[in-house]
Coordinates of C-alpha atoms in Angstrom, one line a residue:
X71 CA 0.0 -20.0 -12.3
X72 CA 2.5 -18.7 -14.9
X73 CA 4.3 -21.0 -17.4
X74 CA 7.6 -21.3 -14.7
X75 CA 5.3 -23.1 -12.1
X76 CA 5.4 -19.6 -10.2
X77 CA 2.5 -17.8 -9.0
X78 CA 1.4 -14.4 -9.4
X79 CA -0.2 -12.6 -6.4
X80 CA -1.3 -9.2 -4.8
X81 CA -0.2 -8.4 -1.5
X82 CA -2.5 -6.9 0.9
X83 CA -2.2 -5.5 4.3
X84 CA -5.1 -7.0 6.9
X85 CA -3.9 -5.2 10.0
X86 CA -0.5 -5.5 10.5
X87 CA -0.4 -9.1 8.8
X88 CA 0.7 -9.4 4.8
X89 CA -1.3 -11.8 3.2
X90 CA -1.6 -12.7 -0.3
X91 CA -4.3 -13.7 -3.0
X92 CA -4.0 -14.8 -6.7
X93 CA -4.2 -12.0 -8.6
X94 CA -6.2 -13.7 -11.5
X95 CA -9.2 -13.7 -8.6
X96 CA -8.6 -10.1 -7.1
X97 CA -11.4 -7.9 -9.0
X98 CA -10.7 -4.2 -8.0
X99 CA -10.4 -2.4 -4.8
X100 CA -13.1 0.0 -4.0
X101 CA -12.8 2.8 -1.2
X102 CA -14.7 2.0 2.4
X103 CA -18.1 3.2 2.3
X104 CA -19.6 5.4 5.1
X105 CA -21.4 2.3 6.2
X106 CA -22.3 -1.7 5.9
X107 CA -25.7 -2.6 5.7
X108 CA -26.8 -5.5 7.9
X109 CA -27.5 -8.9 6.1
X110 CA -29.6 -11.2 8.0
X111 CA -26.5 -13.5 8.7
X112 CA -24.7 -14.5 12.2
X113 CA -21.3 -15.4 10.5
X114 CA -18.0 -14.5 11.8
X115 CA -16.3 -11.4 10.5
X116 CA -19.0 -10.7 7.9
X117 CA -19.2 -7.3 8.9
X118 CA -22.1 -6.8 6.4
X119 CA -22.2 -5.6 3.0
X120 CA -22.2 -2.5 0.0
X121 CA -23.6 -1.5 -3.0
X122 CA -21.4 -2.0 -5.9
X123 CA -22.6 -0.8 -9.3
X124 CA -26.4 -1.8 -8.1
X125 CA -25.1 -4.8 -6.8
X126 CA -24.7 -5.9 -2.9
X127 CA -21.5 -7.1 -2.2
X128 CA -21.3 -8.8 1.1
X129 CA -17.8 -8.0 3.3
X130 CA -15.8 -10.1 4.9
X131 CA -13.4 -9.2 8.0
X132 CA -10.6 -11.4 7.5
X133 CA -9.0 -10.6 10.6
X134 CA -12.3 -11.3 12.9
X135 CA -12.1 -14.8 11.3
X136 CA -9.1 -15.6 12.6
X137 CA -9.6 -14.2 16.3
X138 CA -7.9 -11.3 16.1
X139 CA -9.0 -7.4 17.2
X140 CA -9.5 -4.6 14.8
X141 CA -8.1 -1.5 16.7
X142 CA -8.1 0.1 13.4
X143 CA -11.1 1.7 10.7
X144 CA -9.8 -0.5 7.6
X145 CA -8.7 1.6 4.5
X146 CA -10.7 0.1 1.6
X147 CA -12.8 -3.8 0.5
X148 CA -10.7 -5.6 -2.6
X149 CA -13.2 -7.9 -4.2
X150 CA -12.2 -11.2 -4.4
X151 CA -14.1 -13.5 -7.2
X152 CA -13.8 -17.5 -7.9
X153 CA -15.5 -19.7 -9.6
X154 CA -18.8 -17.5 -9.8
X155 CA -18.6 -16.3 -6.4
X156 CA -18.0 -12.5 -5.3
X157 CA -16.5 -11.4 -1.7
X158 CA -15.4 -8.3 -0.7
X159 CA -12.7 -8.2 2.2
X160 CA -11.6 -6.1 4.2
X161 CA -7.9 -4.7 3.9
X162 CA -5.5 -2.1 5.5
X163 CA -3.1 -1.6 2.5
X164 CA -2.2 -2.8 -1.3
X165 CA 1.0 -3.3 -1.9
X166 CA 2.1 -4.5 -5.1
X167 CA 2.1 -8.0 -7.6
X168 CA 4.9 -10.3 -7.4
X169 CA 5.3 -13.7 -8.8
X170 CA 6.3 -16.4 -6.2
X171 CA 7.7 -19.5 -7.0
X172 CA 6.4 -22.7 -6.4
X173 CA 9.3 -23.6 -4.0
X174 CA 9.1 -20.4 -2.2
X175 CA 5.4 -21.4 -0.7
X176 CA 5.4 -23.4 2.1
X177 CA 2.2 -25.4 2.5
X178 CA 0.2 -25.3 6.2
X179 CA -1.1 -28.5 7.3
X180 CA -4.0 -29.4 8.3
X181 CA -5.3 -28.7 11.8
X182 CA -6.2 -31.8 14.3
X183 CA -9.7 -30.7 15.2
X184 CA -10.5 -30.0 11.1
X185 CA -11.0 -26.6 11.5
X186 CA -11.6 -24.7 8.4
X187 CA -8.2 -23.7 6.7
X188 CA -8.0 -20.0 4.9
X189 CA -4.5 -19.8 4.5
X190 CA -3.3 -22.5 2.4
X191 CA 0.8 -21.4 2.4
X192 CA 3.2 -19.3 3.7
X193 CA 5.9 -17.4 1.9
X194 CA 8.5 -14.7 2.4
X195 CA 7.9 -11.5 0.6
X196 CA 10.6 -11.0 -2.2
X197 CA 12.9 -7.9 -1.2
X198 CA 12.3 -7.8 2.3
X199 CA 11.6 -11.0 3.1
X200 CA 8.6 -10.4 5.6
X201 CA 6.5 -13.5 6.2
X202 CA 3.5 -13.4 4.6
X203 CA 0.3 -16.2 4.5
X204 CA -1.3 -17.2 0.6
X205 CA -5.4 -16.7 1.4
X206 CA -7.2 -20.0 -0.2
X207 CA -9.8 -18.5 -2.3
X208 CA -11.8 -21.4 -2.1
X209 CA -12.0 -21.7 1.6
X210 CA -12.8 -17.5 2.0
X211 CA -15.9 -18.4 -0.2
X212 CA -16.7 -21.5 1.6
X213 CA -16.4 -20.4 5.3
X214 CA -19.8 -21.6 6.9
X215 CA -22.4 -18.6 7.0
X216 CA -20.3 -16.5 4.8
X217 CA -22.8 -15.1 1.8
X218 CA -21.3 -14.6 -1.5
X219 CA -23.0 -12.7 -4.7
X220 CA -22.8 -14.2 -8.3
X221 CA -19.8 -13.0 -9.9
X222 CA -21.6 -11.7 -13.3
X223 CA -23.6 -9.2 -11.1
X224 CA -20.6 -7.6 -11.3
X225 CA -20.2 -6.7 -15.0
X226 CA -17.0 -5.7 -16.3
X227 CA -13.5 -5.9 -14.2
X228 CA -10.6 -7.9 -14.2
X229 CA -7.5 -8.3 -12.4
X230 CA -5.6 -5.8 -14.4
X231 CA -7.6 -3.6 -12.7
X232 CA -6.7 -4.6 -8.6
X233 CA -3.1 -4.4 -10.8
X234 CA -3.5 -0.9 -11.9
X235 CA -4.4 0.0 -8.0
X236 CA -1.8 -2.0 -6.9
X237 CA 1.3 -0.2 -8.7
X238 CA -0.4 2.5 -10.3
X239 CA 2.6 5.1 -10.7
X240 CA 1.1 8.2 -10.7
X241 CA -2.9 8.8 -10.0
X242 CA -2.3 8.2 -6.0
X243 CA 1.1 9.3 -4.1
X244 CA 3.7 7.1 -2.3
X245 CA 4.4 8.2 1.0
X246 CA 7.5 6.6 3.1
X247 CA 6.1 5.9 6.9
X248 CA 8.4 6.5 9.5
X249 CA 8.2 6.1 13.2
X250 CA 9.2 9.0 15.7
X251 CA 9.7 8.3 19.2
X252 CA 8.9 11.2 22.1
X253 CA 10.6 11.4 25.0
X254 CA 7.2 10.6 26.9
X255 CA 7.5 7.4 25.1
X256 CA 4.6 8.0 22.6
X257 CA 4.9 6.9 19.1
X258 CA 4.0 9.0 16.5
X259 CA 4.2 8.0 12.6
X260 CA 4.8 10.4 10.0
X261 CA 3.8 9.8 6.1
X262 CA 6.4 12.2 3.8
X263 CA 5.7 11.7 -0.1
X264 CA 8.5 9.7 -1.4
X265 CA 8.3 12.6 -4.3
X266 CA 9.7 15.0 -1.4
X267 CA 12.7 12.7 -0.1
X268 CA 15.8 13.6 -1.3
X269 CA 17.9 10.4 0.2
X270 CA 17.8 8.7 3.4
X271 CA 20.6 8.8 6.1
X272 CA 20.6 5.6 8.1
X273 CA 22.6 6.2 11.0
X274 CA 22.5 10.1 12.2
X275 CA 24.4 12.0 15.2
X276 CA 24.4 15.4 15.0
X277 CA 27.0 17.6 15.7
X278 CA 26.5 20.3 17.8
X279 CA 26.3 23.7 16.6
X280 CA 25.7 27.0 17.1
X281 CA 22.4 26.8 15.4
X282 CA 21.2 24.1 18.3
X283 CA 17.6 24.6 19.7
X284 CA 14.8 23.0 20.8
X285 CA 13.8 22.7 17.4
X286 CA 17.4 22.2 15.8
X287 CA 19.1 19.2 16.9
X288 CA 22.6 20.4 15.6
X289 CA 24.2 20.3 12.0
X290 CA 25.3 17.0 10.0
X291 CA 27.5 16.3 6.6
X292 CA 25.9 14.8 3.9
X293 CA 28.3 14.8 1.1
X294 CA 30.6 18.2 0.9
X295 CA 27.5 19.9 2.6
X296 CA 27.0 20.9 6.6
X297 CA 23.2 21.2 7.2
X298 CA 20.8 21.7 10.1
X299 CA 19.3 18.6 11.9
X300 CA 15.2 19.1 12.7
X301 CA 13.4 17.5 15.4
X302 CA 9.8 16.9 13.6
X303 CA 8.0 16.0 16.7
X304 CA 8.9 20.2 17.5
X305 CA 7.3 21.2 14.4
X306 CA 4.1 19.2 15.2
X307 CA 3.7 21.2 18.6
X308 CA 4.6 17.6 20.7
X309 CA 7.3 16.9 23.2
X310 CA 10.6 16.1 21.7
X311 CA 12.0 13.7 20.2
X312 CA 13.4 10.6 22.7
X313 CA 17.3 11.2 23.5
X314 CA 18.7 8.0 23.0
X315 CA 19.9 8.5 19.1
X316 CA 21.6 7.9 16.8
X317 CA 18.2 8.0 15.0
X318 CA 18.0 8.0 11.0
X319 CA 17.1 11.3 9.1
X320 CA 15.3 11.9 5.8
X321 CA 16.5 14.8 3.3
X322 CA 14.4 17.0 2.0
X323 CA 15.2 20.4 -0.1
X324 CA 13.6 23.8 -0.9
X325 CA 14.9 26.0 -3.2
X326 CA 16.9 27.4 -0.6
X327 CA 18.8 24.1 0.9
X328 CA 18.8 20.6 2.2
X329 CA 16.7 19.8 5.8
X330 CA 17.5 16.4 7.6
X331 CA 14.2 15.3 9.6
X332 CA 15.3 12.8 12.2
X333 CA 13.1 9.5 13.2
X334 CA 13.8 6.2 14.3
X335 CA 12.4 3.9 12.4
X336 CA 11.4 3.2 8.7
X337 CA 8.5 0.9 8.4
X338 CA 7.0 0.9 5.3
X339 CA 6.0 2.9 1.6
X340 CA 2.4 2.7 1.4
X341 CA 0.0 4.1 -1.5
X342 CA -2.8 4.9 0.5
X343 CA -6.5 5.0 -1.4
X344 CA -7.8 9.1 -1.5
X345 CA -10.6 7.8 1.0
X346 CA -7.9 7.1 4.0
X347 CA -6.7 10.6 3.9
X348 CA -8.4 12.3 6.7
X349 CA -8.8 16.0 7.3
X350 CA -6.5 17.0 10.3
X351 CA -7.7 18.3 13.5
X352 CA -7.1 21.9 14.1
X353 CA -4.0 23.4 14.4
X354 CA -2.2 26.4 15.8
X355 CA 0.9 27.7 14.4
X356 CA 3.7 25.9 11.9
X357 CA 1.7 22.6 13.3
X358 CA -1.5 24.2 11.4
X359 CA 0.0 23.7 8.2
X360 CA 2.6 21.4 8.2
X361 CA -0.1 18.3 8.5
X362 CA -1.2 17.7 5.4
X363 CA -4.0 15.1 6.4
X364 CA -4.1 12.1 8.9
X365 CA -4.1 8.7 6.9
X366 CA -5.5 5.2 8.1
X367 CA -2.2 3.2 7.3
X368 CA -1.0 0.0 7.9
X369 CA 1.0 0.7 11.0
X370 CA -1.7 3.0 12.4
X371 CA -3.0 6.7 12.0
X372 CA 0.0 8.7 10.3
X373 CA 0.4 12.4 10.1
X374 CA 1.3 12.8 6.5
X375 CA 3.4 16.2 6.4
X376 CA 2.8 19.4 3.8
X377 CA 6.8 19.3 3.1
X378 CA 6.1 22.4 0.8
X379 CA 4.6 23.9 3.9
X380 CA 6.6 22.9 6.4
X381 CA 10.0 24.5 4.5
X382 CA 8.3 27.8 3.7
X383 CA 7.7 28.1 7.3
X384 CA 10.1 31.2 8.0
X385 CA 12.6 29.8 10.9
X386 CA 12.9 26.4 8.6
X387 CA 13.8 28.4 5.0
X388 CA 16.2 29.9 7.7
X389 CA 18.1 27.2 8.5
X390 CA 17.6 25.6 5.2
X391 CA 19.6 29.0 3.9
X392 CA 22.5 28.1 6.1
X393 CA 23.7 25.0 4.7
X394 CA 27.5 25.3 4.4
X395 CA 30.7 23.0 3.0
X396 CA 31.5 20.4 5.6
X397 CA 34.8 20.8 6.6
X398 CA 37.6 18.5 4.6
X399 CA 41.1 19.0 4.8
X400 CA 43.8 20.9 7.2
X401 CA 45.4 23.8 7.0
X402 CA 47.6 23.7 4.1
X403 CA 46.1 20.3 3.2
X404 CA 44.4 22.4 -0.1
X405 CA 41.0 21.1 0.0
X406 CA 38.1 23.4 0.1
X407 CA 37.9 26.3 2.7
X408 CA 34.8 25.9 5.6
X409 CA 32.3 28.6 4.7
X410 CA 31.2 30.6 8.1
X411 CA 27.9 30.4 8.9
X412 CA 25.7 31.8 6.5
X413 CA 27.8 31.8 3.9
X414 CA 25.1 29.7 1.5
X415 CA 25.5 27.0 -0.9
X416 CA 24.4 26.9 -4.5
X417 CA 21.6 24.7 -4.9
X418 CA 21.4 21.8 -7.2
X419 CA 19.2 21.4 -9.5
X420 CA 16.2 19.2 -8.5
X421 CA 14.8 17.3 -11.5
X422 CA 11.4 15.5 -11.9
X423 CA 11.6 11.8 -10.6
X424 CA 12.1 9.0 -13.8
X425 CA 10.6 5.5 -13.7
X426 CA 13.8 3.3 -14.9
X427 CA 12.8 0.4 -17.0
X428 CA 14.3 -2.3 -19.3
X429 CA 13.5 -2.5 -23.2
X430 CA 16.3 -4.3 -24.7
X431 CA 18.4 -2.4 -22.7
X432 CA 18.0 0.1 -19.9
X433 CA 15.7 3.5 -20.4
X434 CA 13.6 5.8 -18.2
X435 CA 11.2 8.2 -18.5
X436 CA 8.8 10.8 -16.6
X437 CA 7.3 9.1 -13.9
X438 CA 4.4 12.0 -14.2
X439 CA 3.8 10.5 -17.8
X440 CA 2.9 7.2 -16.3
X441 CA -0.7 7.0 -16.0
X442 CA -0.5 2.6 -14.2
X443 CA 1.6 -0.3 -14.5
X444 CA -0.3 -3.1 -14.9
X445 CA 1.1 -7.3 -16.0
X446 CA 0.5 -8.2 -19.7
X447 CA -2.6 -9.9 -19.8
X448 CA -2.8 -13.5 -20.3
X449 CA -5.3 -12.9 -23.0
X450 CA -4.9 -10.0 -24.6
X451 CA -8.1 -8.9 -27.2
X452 CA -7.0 -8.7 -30.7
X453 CA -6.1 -4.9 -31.9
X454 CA -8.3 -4.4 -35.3
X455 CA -6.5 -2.3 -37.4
X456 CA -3.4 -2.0 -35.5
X457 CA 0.0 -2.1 -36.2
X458 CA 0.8 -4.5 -33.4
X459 CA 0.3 -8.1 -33.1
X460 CA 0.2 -7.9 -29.0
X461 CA -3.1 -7.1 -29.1
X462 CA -4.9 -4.7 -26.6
X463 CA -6.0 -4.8 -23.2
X464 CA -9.7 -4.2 -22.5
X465 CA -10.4 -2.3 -18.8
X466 CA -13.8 -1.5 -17.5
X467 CA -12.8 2.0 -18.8
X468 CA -11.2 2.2 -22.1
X469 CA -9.8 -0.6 -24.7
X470 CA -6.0 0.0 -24.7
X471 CA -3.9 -0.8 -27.5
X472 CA -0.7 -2.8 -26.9
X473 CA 2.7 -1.5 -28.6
X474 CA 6.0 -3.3 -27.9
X475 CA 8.2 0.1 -27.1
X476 CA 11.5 -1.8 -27.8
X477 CA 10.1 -3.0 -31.3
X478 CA 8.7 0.9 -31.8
X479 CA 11.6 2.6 -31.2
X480 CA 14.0 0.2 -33.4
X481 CA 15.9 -1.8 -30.7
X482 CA 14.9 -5.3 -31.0
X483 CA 11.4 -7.2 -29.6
X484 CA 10.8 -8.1 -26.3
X485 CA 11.9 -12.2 -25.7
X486 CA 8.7 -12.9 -24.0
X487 CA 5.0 -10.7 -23.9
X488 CA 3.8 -13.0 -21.3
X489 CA 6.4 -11.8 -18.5
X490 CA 6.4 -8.5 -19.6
X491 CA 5.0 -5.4 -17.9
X492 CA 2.6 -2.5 -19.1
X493 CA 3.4 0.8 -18.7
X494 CA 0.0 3.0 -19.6
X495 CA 0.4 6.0 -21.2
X496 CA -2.2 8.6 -21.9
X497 CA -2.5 10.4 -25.3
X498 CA -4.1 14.1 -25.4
X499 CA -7.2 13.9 -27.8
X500 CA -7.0 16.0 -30.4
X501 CA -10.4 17.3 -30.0
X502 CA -10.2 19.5 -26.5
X503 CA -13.4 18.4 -25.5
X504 CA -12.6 14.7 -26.2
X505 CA -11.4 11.6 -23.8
X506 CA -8.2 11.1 -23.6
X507 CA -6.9 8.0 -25.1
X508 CA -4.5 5.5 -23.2
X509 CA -1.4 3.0 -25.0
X510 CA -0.2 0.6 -23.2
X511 CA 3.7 0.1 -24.0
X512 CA 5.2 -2.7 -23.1
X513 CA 8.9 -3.3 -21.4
X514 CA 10.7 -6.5 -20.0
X515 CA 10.5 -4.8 -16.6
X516 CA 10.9 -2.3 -13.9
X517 CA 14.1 -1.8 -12.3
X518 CA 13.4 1.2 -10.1
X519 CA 12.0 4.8 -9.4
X520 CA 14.8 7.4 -9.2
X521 CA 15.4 11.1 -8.9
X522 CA 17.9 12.0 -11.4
X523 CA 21.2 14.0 -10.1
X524 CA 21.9 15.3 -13.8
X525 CA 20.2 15.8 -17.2
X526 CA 21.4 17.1 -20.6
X527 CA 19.9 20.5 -21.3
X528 CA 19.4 19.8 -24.8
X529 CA 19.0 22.7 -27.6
X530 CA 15.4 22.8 -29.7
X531 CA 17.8 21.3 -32.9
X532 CA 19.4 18.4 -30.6
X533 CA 16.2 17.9 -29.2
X534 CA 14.4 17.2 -32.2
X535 CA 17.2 14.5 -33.1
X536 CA 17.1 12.8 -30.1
X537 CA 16.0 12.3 -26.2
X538 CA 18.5 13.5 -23.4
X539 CA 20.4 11.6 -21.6
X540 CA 20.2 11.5 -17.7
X541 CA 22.5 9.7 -14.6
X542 CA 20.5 8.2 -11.8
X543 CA 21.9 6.8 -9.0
X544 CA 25.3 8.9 -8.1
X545 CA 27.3 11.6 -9.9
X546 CA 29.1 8.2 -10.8
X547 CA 25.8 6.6 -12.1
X548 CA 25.4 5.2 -15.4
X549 CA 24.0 7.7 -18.6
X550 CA 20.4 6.3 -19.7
X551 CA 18.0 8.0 -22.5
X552 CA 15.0 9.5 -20.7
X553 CA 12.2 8.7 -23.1
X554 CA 9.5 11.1 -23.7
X555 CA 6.6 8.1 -23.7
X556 CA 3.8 10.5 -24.9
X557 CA 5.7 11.2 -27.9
X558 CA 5.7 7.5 -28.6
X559 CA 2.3 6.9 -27.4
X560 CA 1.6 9.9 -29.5
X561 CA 2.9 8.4 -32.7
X562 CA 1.3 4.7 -31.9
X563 CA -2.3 6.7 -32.3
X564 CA -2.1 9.8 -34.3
X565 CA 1.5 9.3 -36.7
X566 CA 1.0 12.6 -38.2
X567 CA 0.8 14.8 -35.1
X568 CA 4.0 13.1 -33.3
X569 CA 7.2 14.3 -33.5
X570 CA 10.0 12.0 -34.6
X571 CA 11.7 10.2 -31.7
X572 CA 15.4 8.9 -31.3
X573 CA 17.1 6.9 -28.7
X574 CA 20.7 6.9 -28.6

């Protein structure tokens, strides 16, 4: 429980049900194996167990427990430890931490028969307000038959390190799953990497054009720009899309032009682990390569699509080439002309997604040069010989030193460590054939993960004074600095080999 009376917590995915555990017991998730081995056992849901650094870990199906039907293969086990007991469970996604407060929890009462109790609250997940159900530790390790292993089998772990899987930034892609509806009434779910989306539109009915097809669905206007509208059930080789629009579209753009992808329904952003991406079955055609893999999600089995692919495909950088200015004004009216057909749009630029954070004021930086994001630890391990009295944070891999970035880079200290976050940051050895090193810097928060629609091209001079400045959001967006963190990290290890750093 944090000092507010609030409670931190992961949320996991257990079919299509979010549940929640306290993340001070959630170990580490571990990808599915190829198989359980039996345990000589008859209890519910135990579905049998794994080794786990030459330990058994016994594996618990939550969702057998409580009656209901896996029509699914689950995507990974998160081991659960308390009080000296280890479990592993069973789960279909990992979303991210949150802290819930006390108030928000709604308690479940007992049942008249005296049933065992697993879920001791309820809760509504902050953002989207989903209901979701708080797992009692206690009574997961206490269900009758269930086996547990002693915790300190284990060895090292924490729950930084479920935290690291849970909102690591950059080791496993986002992708945003979206429903498509045929016209045969089959549901078909598409992952796209959130990386690939340029926006979303969330009401879309094309116009018709002269470009219409089977596989173009007309033209739409998305700012001062006319551009094609795709049916992606067509590229896939399966019967159209249902006709009942308007549907919602997704942007995506090549070097040559925007693309809108219609579907109908946006149900989630998942980070699935690398052991849920599944080779897809083989393909003729643009279908061959514009599957990427098939993915054990949350919602079901997902097509996640090769968006690199899929626009190099030669009739799609076709119509990609033909956006045009949507048409504004009258005659005489003096706003811009209507290209004809063909007539091609410059392209914007397209710059690398920033990860916008708050460190006595707003800042971003490269989301590629964040390696996790992880809470500050309640007790962090003195740093020996550092220059920082956070401490460091000790993973089963590496001992991390902790840096307050706002305090490095001159602006003030952060009010409070405890409800800070850690963004980790890794250092290129200096020896080639070394390890890299990791700092973890820490901020008052996350505010978002943005694509930026401008950044200053700065000289080598201006550059060496200080970090460019970029707009997120809109052209009317606000001007941040965009950090260049393994400078910093750079100059928390090795000062010599670091150049200076400035934020305006």
């Amino acid at each position: 429980m944090n000092t507010d009376g609030s409670v931190r917590v992961g949320l996991l995915r257990i079919e299509d049900a979010l549940v929640a555990l306290p993340v001070d017991v959630l170990r580490e998730v571990v990808p599915l194996p190829d198989h359980f081995d039996a345990l000589p056992t008859a209890a519910a849901g135990l579905v049998g167990a794994l080794l786990l650094r030459n330990s058994v870990l016994p594996v618990l199906d939550i969702g057998t427990v409580t009656g209901r039907t896996r029509h699914r293969e689950a995507m990974g086990v998160v081991v659960l430890v308390h009080e000296g007991g280890a479990l592993g469970l069973l789960v279909d996604g990992v979303h991210d931490v949150v802290d819930l407060e006390a108030g928000a929890l709604q308690p479940v009462v007992e049942t008249p028969d005296g049933a065992p109790r697993l879920f001791s609250a309820t809760f509504a997940r902050p953002g989207t307000q989903e209901i979701g159900s708080l797992l009692d530790p206690a009574a997961v390790l206490g269900f009758p038959g269930v086996l547990a292993m002693a915790a300190s089998h284990l060895g090292d772990g924490g729950s930084t390190e479920f935290a690291a899987a849970a909102t690591s930034a950059s080791l496993d892609p986002a992708y945003l799953v979206v429903r498509c509806r045929s016209a045969d009434g089959t549901s078909v779910l598409l992952g796209v990497d959130v990386a690939d989306v340029q926006t979303t539109l969330p009401a879309l009915a094309p116009a018709p054009s002269q470009l219409s097809s089977d596989l173009c669905l007309g033209v739409t206007d998305y700012g001062d720009v006319r551009l094609p509208v795709v049916d992606p059930l067509r590229l896939l080789g399966l019967p159209p899309v249902a006709a009942t629009g308007p549907w919602q579209a997704l942007l995506v753009r090549s070097d040559r032009g925007l693309l809108a992808l219609v579907f109908d329904e946006a149900l989630d952003i998942v980070r699935p682990a690398p052991a849920a991406l599944l080779p897809p079955p083989p393909g003729t055609g643009r279908a061959r390569d514009a599957v990427r893999a098939v993915a054990r999600m949350p919602h079901g089995h997902t097509f996640v699509l090769d968006v690199a692919a899929l626009l190099a495909d030669d009739e799609i950088s076709a119509l990609t080439a033909l956006n045009t200015a949507a048409r504004t004004g009258g005659p005489g009216s003096g706003g811009p002309r209507t290209r004809v057909l063909g007539d091609a749009l410059p392209v914007a630029p397209q710059y690398d997604p920033v990860v916008v954070f708050r460190a006595r004021g707003t800042l971003t930086a490269p989301l590629a040069q964040v390696d996790g994001v992880v809470p500050f630890p309640t007790d962090p391990t003195p740093w020996i010989g550092g220059r920082s009295g956070l401490g460091s944070l000790v993973t089963r891999h590496d001992v991390v030193p902790l840096v307050d970035l706002a305090d490095h880079l001159g602006r003030g200290r952060v009010a409070d460590p405890l409800d800070a976050v850690v963004l980790l940051v890794r250092v290129p050895a200096e020896d080639p054939d070394a390890a890299p090193q990791r700092v973890g810097l820490v901020v008052e928060g996350l505010s978002d993960i943005e694509r930026p629609v401008w950044r200053e091209d700065l000289d080598e001079a201006a550059a060496e004074e200080r970090s460019p400045l970029v707009r997120v959001g809109s052209e009317q967006g606000p001007l941040l600095p965009c950090v260049d963190l393994t400078v910093v990290a750079l100059s928390v290890v090795s000062p010599r080999r670091a150049p200076r750093i400035t934020v305006p």
